[in-house]
Short mmCIF file of C-alpha atoms in Angstrom, two decimals:
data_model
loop_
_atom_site.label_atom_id
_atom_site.label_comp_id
_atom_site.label_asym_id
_atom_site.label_seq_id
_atom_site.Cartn_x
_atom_site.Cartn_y
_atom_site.Cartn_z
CA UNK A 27 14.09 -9.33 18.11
CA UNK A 28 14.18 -7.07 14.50
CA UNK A 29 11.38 -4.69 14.92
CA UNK A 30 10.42 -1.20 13.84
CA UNK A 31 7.72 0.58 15.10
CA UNK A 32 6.12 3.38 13.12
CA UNK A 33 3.59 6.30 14.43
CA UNK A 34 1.47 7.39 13.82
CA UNK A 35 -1.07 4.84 11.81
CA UNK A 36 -2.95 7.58 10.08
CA UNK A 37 -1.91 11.38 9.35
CA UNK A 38 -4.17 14.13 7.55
CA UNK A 39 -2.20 17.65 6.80
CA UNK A 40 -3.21 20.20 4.86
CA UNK A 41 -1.59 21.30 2.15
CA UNK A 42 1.67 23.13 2.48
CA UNK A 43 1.88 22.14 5.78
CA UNK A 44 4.94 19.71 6.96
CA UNK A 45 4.24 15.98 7.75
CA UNK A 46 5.99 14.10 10.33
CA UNK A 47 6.41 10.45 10.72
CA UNK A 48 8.86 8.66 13.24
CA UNK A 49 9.87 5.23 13.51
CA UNK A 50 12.19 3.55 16.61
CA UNK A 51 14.23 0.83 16.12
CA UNK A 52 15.63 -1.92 18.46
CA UNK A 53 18.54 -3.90 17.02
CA UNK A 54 21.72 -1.53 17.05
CA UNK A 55 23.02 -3.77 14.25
CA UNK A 56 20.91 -2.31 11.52
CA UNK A 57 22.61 -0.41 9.37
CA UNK A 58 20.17 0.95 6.36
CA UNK A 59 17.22 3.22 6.72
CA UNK A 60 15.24 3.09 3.75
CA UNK A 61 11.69 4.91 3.88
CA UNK A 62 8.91 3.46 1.32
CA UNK A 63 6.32 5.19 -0.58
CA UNK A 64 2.93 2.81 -1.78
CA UNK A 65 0.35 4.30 -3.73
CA UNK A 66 -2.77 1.81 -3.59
CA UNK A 67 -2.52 -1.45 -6.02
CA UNK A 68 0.97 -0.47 -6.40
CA UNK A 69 4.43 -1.85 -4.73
CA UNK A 70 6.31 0.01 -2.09
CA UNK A 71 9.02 1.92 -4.16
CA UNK A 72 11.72 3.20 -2.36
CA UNK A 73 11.82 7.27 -1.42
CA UNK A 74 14.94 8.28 0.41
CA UNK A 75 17.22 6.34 3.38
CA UNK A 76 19.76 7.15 5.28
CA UNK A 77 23.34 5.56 7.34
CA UNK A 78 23.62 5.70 10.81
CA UNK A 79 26.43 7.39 10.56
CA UNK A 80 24.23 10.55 8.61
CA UNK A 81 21.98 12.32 10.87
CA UNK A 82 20.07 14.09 8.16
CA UNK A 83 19.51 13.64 4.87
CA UNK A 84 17.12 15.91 2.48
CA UNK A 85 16.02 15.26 -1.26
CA UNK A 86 13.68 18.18 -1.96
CA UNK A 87 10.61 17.74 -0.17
CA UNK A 88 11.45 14.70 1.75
CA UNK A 89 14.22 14.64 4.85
CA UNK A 90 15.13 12.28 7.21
CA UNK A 91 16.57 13.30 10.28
CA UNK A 92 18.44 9.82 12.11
CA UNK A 93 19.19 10.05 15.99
CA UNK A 94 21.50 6.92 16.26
CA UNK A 95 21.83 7.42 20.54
CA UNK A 96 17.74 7.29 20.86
CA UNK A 97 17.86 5.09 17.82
CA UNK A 98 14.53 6.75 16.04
CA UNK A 99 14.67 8.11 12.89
CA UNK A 100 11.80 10.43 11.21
CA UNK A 101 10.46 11.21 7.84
CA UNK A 102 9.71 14.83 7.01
CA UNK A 103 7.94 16.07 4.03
CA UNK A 104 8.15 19.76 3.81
CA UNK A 105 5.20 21.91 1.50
CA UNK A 106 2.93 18.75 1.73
CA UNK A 107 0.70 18.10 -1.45
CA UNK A 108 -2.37 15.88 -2.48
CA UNK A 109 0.02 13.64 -4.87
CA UNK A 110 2.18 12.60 -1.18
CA UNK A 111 -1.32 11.24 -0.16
CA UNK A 112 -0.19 7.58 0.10
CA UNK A 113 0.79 4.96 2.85
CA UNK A 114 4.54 5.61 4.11
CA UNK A 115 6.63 2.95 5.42
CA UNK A 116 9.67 3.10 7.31
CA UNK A 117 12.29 0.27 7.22
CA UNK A 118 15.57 -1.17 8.64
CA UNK A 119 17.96 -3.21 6.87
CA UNK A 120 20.01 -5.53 8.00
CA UNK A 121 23.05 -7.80 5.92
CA UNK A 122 22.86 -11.01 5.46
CA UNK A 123 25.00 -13.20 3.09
CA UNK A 124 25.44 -9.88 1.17
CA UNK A 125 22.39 -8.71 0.60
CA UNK A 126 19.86 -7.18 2.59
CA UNK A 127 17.20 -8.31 4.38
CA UNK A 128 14.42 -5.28 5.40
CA UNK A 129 12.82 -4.94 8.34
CA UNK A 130 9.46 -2.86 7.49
CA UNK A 131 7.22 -0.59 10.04
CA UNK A 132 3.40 -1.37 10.12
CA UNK A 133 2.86 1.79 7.53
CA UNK A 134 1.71 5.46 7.80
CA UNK A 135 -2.01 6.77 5.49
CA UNK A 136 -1.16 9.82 5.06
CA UNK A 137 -3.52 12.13 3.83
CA UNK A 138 -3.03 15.80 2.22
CA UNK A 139 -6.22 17.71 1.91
CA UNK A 140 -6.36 20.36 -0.86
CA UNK B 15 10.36 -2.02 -18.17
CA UNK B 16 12.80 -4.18 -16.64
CA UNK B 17 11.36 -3.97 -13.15
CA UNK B 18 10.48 -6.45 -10.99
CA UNK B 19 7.65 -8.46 -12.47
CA UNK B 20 5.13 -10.21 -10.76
CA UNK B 21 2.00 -12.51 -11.80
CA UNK B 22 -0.75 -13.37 -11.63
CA UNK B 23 -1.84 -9.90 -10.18
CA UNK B 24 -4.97 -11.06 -8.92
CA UNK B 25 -5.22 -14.72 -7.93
CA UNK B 26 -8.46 -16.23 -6.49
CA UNK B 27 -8.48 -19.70 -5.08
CA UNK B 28 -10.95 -21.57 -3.13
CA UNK B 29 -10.36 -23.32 0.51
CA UNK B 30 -8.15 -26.30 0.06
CA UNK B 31 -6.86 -25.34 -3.51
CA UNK B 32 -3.32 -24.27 -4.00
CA UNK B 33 -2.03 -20.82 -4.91
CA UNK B 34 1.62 -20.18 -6.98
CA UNK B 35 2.57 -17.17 -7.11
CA UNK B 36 5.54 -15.79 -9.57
CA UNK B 37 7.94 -13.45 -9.71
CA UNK B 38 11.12 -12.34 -11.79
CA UNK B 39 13.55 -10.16 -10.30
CA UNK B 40 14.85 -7.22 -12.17
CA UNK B 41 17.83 -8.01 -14.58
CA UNK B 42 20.70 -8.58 -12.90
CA UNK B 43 19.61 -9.65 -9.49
CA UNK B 44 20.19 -12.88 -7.69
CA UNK B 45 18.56 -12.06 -4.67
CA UNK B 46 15.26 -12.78 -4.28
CA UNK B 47 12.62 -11.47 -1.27
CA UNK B 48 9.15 -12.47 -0.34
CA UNK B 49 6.74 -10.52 1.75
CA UNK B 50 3.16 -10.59 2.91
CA UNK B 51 1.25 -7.63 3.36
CA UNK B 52 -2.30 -7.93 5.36
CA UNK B 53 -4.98 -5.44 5.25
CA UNK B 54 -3.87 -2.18 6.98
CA UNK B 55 -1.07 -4.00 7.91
CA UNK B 56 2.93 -3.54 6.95
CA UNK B 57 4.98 -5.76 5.45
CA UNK B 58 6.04 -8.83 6.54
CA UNK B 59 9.48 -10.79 5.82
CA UNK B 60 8.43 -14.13 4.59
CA UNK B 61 11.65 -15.67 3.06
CA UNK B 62 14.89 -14.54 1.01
CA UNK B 63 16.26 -16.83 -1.89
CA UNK B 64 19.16 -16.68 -4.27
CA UNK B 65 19.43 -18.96 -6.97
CA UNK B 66 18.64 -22.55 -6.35
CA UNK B 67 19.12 -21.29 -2.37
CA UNK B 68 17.06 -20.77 0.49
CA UNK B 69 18.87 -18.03 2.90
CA UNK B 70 16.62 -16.97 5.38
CA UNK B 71 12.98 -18.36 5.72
CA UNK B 72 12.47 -17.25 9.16
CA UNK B 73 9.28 -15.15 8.83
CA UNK B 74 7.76 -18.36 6.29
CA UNK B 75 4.87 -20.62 8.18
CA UNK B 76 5.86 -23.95 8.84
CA UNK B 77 3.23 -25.65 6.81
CA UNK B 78 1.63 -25.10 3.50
CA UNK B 79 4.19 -22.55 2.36
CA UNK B 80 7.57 -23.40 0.52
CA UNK B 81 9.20 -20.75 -2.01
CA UNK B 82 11.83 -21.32 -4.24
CA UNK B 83 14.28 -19.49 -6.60
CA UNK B 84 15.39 -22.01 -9.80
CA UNK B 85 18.84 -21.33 -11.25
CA UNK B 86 16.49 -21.00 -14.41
CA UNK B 87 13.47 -19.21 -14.36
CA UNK B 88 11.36 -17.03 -12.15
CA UNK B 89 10.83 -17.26 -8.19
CA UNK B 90 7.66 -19.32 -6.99
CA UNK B 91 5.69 -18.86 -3.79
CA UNK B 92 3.76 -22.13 -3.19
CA UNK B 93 0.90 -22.06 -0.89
CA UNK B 94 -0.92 -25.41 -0.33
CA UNK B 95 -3.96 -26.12 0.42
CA UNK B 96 -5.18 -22.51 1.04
CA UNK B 97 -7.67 -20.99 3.96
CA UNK B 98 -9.08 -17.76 4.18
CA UNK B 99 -6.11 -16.33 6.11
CA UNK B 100 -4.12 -16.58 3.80
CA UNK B 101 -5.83 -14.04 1.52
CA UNK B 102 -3.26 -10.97 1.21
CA UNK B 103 -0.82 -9.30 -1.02
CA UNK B 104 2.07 -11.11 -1.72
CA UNK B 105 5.02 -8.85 -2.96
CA UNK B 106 8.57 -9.94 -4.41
CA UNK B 107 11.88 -7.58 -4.27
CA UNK B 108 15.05 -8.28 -5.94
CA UNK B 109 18.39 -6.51 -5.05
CA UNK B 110 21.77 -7.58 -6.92
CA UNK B 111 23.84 -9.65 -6.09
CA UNK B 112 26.87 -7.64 -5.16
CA UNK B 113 24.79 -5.71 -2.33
CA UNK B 114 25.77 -3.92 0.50
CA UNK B 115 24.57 -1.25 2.65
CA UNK B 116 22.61 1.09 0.57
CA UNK B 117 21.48 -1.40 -2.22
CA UNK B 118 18.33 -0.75 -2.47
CA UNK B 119 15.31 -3.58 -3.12
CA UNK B 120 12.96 -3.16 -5.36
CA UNK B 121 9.39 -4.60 -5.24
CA UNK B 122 7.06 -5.76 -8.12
CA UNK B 123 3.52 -4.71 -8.03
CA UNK B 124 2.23 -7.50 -5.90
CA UNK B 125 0.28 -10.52 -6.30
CA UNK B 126 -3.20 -10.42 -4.36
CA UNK B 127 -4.72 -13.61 -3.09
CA UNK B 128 -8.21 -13.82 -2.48
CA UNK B 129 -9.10 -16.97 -0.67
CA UNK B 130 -13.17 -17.93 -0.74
#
């Protein structure tokens, strides 16, 4: 069974502060990790990911730190601001026929207050 | 902006009508992705095309829904005979066709159905 499951449903952090999202995997032949970002109205546009064979990966504000044994991987934003108020989703991809095929977490509100 | 381009945005239909929904991947990309989003809900894999092919439709319903990918043209979502269920946000993402680990999708802007 491909799933992902994402926690927690809803976040509020002030600003500055760091927000934490985590996501668990089951199928140990996933080999992609992209996170999503999705304003309302708008598509999910892709943020940062990461291989299993990385266990962190940081681009600015955003890091994602990959534990391939426990198979969970997390999304850190560092300095949290009122602009990363959006819903974050975590995914898993998976090859088929050459192209990928992405398995998607039920989504993260996150919330900065000013 | 040669993104991934969906329409109609917003698409109302009444019970028992049927909905098409359209979208044309980004240039260059022969692979083709459907998903269904809920409200407060994630997304959810309907079906993956490439041209004039249907890979993988395992998260499509059995009935009502077909999709397909022309070898000229843009994608179509079909969805017969609506209900009220069936009211979401459709989105489409294209990767190209050479992909591999670490090619990312990219989605369009999403089609939402409203079913009365």
């Amino acid at each position: 069974q491909q799933q992902v499951k994402q926690s927690p449903q809803s976040l509020i952090v002030q600003k500055g502060g760091i927000s934490i999202i985590n996501c668990a995997y089951e199928n140990t032949a996933f080999d992609y990790f992209p996170w999503y970002q999705q304003f309302p109205g708008k598509g999910p546009a892709l943020l940062i990911a990461i291989r299993p064979d990385v266990s962190e990966k940081k681009e600015g504000r955003f890091t994602i730190s990959f534990n391939k044994s426990a198979k969970q991987f997390s999304l850190h934003i560092m300095d949290s601001q009122p602009g990363d108020s959006a819903t974050y989703f975590c995914a898993a991809n998976s090859i088929i026929q050459g192209a990928q095929k992405l398995v998607f977490g039920q989504g993260t509100r996150l919330t900065i207050n000013p | 902006n040669a993104g991934v381009m969906q329409n109609p945005r917003h698409l109302v239909r009444r019970r028992g009508q049927e909905a098409r929904l359209r979208c044309s991947p980004m240039k260059g990309h022969s692979h083709v992705y459907w998903y269904r989003q809920l409200p407060e809900e994630g997304l959810k894999f309907m079906v993956y095309l490439q041209k004039e092919n249907i890979i993988d439709e395992s998260g499509m319903p059995k009935e009502r829904f077909s999709a397909e990918f022309p070898k000229e043209g843009p994608s179509i979502l079909r969805i017969q005979q609506v209900v009220r269920g069936d009211s979401a946000a459709y989105f489409c993402a294209s990767s190209p066709r050479t992909g591999g680990p670490g090619t990312e999708a990219f989605f369009g802007q999403g089609t939402r159905l409203t079913v009365v």
